[in-house]
mmCIF file with all atom_site columns, C-alpha atoms in Angstrom:
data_model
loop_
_atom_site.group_PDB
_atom_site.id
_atom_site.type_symbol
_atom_site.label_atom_id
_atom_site.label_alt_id
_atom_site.label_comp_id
_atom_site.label_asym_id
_atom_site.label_entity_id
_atom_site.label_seq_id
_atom_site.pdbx_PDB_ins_code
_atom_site.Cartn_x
_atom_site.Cartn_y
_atom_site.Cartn_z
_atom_site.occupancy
_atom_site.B_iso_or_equiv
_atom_site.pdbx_formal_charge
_atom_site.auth_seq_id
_atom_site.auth_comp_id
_atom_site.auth_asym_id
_atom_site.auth_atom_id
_atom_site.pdbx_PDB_model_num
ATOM 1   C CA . UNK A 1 1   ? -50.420 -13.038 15.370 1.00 44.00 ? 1   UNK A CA 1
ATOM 2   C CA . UNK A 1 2   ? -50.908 -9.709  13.741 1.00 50.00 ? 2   UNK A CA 1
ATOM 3   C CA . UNK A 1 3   ? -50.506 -9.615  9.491  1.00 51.00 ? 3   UNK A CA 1
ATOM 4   C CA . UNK A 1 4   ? -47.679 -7.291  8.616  1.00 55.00 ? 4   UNK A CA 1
ATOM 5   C CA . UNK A 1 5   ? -48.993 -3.607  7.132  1.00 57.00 ? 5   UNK A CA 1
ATOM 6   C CA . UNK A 1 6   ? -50.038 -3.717  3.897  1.00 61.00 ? 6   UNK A CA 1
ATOM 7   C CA . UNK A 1 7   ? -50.532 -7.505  3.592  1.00 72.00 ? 7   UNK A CA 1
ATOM 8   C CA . UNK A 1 8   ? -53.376 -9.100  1.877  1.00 82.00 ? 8   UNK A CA 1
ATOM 9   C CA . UNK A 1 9   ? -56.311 -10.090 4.844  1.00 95.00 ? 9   UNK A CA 1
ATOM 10  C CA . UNK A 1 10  ? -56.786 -13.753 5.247  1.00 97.00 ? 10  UNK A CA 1
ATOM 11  C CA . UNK A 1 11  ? -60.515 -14.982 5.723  1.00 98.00 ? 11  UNK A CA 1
ATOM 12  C CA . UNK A 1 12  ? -60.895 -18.274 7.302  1.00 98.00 ? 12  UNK A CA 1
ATOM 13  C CA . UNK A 1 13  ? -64.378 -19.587 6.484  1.00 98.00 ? 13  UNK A CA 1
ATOM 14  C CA . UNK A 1 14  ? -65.854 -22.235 8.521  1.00 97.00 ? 14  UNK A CA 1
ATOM 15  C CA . UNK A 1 15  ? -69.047 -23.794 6.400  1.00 95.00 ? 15  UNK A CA 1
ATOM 16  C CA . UNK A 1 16  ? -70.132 -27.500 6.061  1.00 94.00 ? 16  UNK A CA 1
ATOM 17  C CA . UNK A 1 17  ? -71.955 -26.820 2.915  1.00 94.00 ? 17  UNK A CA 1
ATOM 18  C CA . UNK A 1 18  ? -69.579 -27.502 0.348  1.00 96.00 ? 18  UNK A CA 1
ATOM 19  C CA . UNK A 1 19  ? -71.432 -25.593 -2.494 1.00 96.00 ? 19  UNK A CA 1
ATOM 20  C CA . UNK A 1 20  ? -71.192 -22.747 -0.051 1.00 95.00 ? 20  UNK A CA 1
ATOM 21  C CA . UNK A 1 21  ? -67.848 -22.986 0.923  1.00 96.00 ? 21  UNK A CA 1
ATOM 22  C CA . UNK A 1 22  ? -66.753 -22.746 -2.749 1.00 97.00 ? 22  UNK A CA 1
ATOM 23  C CA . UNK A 1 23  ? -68.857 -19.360 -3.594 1.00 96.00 ? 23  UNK A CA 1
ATOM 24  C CA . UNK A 1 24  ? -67.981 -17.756 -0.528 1.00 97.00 ? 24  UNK A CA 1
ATOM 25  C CA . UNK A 1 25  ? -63.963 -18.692 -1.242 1.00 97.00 ? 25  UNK A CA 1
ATOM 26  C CA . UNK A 1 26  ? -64.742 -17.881 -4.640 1.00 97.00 ? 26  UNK A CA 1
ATOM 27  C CA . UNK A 1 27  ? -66.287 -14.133 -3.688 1.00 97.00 ? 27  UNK A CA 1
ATOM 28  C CA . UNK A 1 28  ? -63.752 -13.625 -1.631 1.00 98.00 ? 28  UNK A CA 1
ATOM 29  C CA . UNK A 1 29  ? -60.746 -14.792 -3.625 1.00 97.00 ? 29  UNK A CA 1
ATOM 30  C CA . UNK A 1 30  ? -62.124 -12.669 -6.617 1.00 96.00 ? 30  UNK A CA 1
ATOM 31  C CA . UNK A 1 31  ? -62.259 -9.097  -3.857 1.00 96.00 ? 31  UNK A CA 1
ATOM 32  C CA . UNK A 1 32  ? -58.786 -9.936  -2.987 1.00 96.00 ? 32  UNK A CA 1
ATOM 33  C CA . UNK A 1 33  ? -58.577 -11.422 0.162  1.00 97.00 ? 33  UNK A CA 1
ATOM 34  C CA . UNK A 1 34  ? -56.881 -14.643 0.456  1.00 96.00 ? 34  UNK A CA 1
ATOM 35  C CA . UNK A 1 35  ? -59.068 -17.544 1.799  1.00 97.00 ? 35  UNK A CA 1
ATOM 36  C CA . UNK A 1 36  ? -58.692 -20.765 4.103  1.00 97.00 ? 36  UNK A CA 1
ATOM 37  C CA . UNK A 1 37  ? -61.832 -23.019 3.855  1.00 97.00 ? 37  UNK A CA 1
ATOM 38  C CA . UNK A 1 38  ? -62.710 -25.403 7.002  1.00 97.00 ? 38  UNK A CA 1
ATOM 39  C CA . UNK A 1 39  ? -65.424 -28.477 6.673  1.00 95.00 ? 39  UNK A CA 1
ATOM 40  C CA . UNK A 1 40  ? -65.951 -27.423 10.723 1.00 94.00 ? 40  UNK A CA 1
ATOM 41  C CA . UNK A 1 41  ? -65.417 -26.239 13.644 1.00 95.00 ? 41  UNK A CA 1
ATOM 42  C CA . UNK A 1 42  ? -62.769 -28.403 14.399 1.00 95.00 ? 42  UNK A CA 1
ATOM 43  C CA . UNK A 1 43  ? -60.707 -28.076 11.457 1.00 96.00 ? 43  UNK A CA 1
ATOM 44  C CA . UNK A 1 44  ? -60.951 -24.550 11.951 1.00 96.00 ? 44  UNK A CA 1
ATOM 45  C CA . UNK A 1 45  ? -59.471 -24.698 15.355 1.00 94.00 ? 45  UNK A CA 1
ATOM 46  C CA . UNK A 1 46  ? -56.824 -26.840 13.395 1.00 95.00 ? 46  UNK A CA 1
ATOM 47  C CA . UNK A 1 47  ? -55.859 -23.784 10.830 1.00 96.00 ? 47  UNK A CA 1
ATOM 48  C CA . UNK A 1 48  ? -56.381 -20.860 13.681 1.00 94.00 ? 48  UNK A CA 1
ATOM 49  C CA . UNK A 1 49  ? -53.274 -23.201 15.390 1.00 92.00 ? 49  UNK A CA 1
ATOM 50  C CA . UNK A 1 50  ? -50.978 -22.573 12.932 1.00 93.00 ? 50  UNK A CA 1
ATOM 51  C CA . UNK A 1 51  ? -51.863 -19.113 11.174 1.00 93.00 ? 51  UNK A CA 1
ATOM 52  C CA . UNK A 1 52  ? -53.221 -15.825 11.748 1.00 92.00 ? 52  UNK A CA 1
ATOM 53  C CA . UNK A 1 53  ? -56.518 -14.487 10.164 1.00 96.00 ? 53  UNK A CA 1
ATOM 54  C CA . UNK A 1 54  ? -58.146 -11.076 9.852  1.00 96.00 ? 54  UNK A CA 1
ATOM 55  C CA . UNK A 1 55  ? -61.956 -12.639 9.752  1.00 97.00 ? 55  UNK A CA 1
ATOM 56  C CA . UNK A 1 56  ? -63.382 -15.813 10.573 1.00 97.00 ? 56  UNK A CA 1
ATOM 57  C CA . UNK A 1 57  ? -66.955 -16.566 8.576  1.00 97.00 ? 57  UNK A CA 1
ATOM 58  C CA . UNK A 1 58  ? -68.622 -19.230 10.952 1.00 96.00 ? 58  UNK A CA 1
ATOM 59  C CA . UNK A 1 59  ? -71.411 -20.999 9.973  1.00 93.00 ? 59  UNK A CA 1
ATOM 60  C CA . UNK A 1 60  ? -73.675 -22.371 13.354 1.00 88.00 ? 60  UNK A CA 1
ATOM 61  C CA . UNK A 1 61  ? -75.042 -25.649 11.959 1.00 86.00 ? 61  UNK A CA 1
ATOM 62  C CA . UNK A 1 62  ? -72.109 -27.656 11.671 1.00 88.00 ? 62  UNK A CA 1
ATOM 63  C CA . UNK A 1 63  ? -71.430 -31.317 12.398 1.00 88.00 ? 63  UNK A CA 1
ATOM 64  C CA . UNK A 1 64  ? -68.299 -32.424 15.262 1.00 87.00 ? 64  UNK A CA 1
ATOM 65  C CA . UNK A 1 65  ? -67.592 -28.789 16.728 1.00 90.00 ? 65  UNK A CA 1
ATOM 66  C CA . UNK A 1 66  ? -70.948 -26.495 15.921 1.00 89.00 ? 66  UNK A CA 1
ATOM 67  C CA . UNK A 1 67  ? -70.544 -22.387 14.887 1.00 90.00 ? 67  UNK A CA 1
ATOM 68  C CA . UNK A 1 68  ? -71.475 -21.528 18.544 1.00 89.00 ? 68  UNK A CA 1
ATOM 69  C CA . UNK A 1 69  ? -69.026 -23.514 20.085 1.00 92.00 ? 69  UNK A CA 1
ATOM 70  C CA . UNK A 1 70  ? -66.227 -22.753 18.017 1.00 94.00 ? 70  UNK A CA 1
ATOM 71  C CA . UNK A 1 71  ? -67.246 -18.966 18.841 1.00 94.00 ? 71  UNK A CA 1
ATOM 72  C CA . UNK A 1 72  ? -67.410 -19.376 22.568 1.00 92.00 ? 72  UNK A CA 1
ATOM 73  C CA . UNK A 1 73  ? -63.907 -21.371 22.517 1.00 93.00 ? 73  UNK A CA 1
ATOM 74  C CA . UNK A 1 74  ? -62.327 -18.501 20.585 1.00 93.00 ? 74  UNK A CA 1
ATOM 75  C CA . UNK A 1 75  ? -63.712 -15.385 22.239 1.00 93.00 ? 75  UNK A CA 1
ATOM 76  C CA . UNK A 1 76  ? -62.003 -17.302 25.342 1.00 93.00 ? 76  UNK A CA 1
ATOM 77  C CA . UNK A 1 77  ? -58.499 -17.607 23.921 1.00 88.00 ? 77  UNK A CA 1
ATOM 78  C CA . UNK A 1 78  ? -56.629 -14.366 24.729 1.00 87.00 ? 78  UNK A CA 1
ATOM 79  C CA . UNK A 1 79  ? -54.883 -14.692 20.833 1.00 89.00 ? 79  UNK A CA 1
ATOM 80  C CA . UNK A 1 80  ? -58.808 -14.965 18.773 1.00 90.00 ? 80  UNK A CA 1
ATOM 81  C CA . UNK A 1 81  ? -60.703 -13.212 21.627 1.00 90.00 ? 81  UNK A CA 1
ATOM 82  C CA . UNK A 1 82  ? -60.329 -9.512  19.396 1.00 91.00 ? 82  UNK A CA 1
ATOM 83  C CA . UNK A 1 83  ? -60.768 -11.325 15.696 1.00 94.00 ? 83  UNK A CA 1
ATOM 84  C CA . UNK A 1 84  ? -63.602 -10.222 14.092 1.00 97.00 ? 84  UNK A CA 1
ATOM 85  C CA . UNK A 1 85  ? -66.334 -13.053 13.828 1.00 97.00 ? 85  UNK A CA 1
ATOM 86  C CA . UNK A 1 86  ? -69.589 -12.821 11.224 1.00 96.00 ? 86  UNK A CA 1
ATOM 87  C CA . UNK A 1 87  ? -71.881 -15.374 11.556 1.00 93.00 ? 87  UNK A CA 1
ATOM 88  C CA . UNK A 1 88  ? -73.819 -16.914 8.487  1.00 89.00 ? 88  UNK A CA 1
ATOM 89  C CA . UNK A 1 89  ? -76.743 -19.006 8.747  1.00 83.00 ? 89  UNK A CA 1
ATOM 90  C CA . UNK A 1 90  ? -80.276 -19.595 7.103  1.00 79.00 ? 90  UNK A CA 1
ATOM 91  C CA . UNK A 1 91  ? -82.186 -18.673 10.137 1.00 72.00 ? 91  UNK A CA 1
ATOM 92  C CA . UNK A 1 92  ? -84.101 -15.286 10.046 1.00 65.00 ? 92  UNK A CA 1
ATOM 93  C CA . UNK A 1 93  ? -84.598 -14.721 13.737 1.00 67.00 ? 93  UNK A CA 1
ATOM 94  C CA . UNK A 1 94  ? -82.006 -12.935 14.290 1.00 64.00 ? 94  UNK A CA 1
ATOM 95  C CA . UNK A 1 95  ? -82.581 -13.139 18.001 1.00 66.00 ? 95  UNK A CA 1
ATOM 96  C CA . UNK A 1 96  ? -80.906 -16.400 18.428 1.00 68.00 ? 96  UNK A CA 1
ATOM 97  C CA . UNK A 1 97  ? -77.541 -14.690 17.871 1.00 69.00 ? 97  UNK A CA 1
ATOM 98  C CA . UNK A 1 98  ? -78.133 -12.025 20.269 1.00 74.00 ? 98  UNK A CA 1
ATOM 99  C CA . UNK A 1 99  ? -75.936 -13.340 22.882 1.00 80.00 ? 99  UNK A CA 1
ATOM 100 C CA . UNK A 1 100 ? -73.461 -14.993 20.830 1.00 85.00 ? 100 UNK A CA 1
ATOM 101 C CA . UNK A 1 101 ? -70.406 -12.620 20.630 1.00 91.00 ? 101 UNK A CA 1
ATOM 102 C CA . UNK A 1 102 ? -69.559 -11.853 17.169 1.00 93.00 ? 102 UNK A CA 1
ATOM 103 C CA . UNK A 1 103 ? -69.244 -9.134  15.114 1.00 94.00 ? 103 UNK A CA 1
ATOM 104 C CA . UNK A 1 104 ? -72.199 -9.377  12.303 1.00 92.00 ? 104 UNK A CA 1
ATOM 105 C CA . UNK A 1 105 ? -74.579 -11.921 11.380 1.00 88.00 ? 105 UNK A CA 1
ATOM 106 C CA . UNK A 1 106 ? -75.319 -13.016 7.169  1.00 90.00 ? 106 UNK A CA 1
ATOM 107 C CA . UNK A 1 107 ? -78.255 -14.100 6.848  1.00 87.00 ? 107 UNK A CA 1
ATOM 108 C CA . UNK A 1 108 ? -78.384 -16.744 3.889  1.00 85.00 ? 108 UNK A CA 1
ATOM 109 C CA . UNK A 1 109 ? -78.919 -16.575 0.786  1.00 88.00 ? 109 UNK A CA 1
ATOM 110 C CA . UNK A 1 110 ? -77.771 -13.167 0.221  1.00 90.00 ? 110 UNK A CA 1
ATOM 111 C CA . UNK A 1 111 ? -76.644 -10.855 -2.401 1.00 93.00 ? 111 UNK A CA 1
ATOM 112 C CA . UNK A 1 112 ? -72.719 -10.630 -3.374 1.00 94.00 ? 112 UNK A CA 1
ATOM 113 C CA . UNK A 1 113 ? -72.709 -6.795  -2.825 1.00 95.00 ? 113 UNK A CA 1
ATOM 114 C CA . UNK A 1 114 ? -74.228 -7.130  0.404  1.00 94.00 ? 114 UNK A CA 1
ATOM 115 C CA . UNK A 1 115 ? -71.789 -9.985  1.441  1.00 95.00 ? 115 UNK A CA 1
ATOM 116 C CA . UNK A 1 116 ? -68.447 -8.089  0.573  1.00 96.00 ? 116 UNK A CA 1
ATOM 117 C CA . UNK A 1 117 ? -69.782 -4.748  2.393  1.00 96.00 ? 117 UNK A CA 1
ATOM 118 C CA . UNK A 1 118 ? -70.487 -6.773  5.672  1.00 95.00 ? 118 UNK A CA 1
ATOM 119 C CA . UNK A 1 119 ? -66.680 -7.913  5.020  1.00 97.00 ? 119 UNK A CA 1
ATOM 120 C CA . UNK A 1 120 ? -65.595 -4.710  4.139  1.00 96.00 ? 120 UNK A CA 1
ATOM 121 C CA . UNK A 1 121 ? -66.582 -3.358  7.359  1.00 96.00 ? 121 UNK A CA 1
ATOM 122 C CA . UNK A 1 122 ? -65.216 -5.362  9.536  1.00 97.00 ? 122 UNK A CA 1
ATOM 123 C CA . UNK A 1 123 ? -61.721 -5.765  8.183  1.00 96.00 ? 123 UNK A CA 1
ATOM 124 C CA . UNK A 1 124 ? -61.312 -3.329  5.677  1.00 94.00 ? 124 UNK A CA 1
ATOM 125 C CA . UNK A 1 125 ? -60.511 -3.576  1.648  1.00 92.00 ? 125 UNK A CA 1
ATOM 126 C CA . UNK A 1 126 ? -58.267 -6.714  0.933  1.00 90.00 ? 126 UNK A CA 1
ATOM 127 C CA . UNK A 1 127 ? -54.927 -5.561  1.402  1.00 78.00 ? 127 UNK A CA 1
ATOM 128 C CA . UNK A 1 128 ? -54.695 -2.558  3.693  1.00 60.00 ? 128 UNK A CA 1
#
């Protein structure tokens, strides 16, 4: 489910918050990427069944399916095992995602430039 050359990266965001659902599809809308927001895990799983994505932004505390196990479910699906995953939470100890396979931890709250360079990194400018 690769996005044609050129095309604008889609972000899925998976956040229970809805305050921070809306500034981090707000951030990201404004760089240039398009944006899918999920109220959890689960409906995540529902959009990743019927689109491609370039970055999924998982939030762990979530209620139904939690961040870790929407992780671990994806990372064993041969189609989202490679997407790039960045975790965001409001925990500090950044130990706790040490064996979680993803691609960068956010640590919340944070500051907008820092945000889009994590982004940045792992996918690339907005349409590439």
């Amino acid at each position: 489910m690769d996005q044609p050359p050129g095309a604008v990266k889609r972000v899925l965001i998976a956040e229970d918050d809805d305050h921070m659902r809306d500034v981090l599809q707000d951030l990201l809308s404004g760089a240039g990427y398009s944006v899918i927001a999920a109220e959890d895990g689960l409906e995540a799983l529902d959009w990743l069944s019927r689109l491609s994505v370039s970055l999924l932004i998982v939030d762990i505390l979530m209620p139904g399916l939690a961040g870790h196990e929407l992780i671990k479910r994806l990372r064993q699906t041969t189609q989202w095992a490679k997407v790039p995953i960045l975790v965001l939470s409001g925990y500090a100890d950044l130990a706790r995602y040490r064996d979680l396979p993803v691609d960068g931890v956010q640590l919340k709250p944070f500051r907008v430039a820092e945000f889009l360079t994590k982004v940045e990194q792992l996918i690339g400018p907005a349409s590439g």
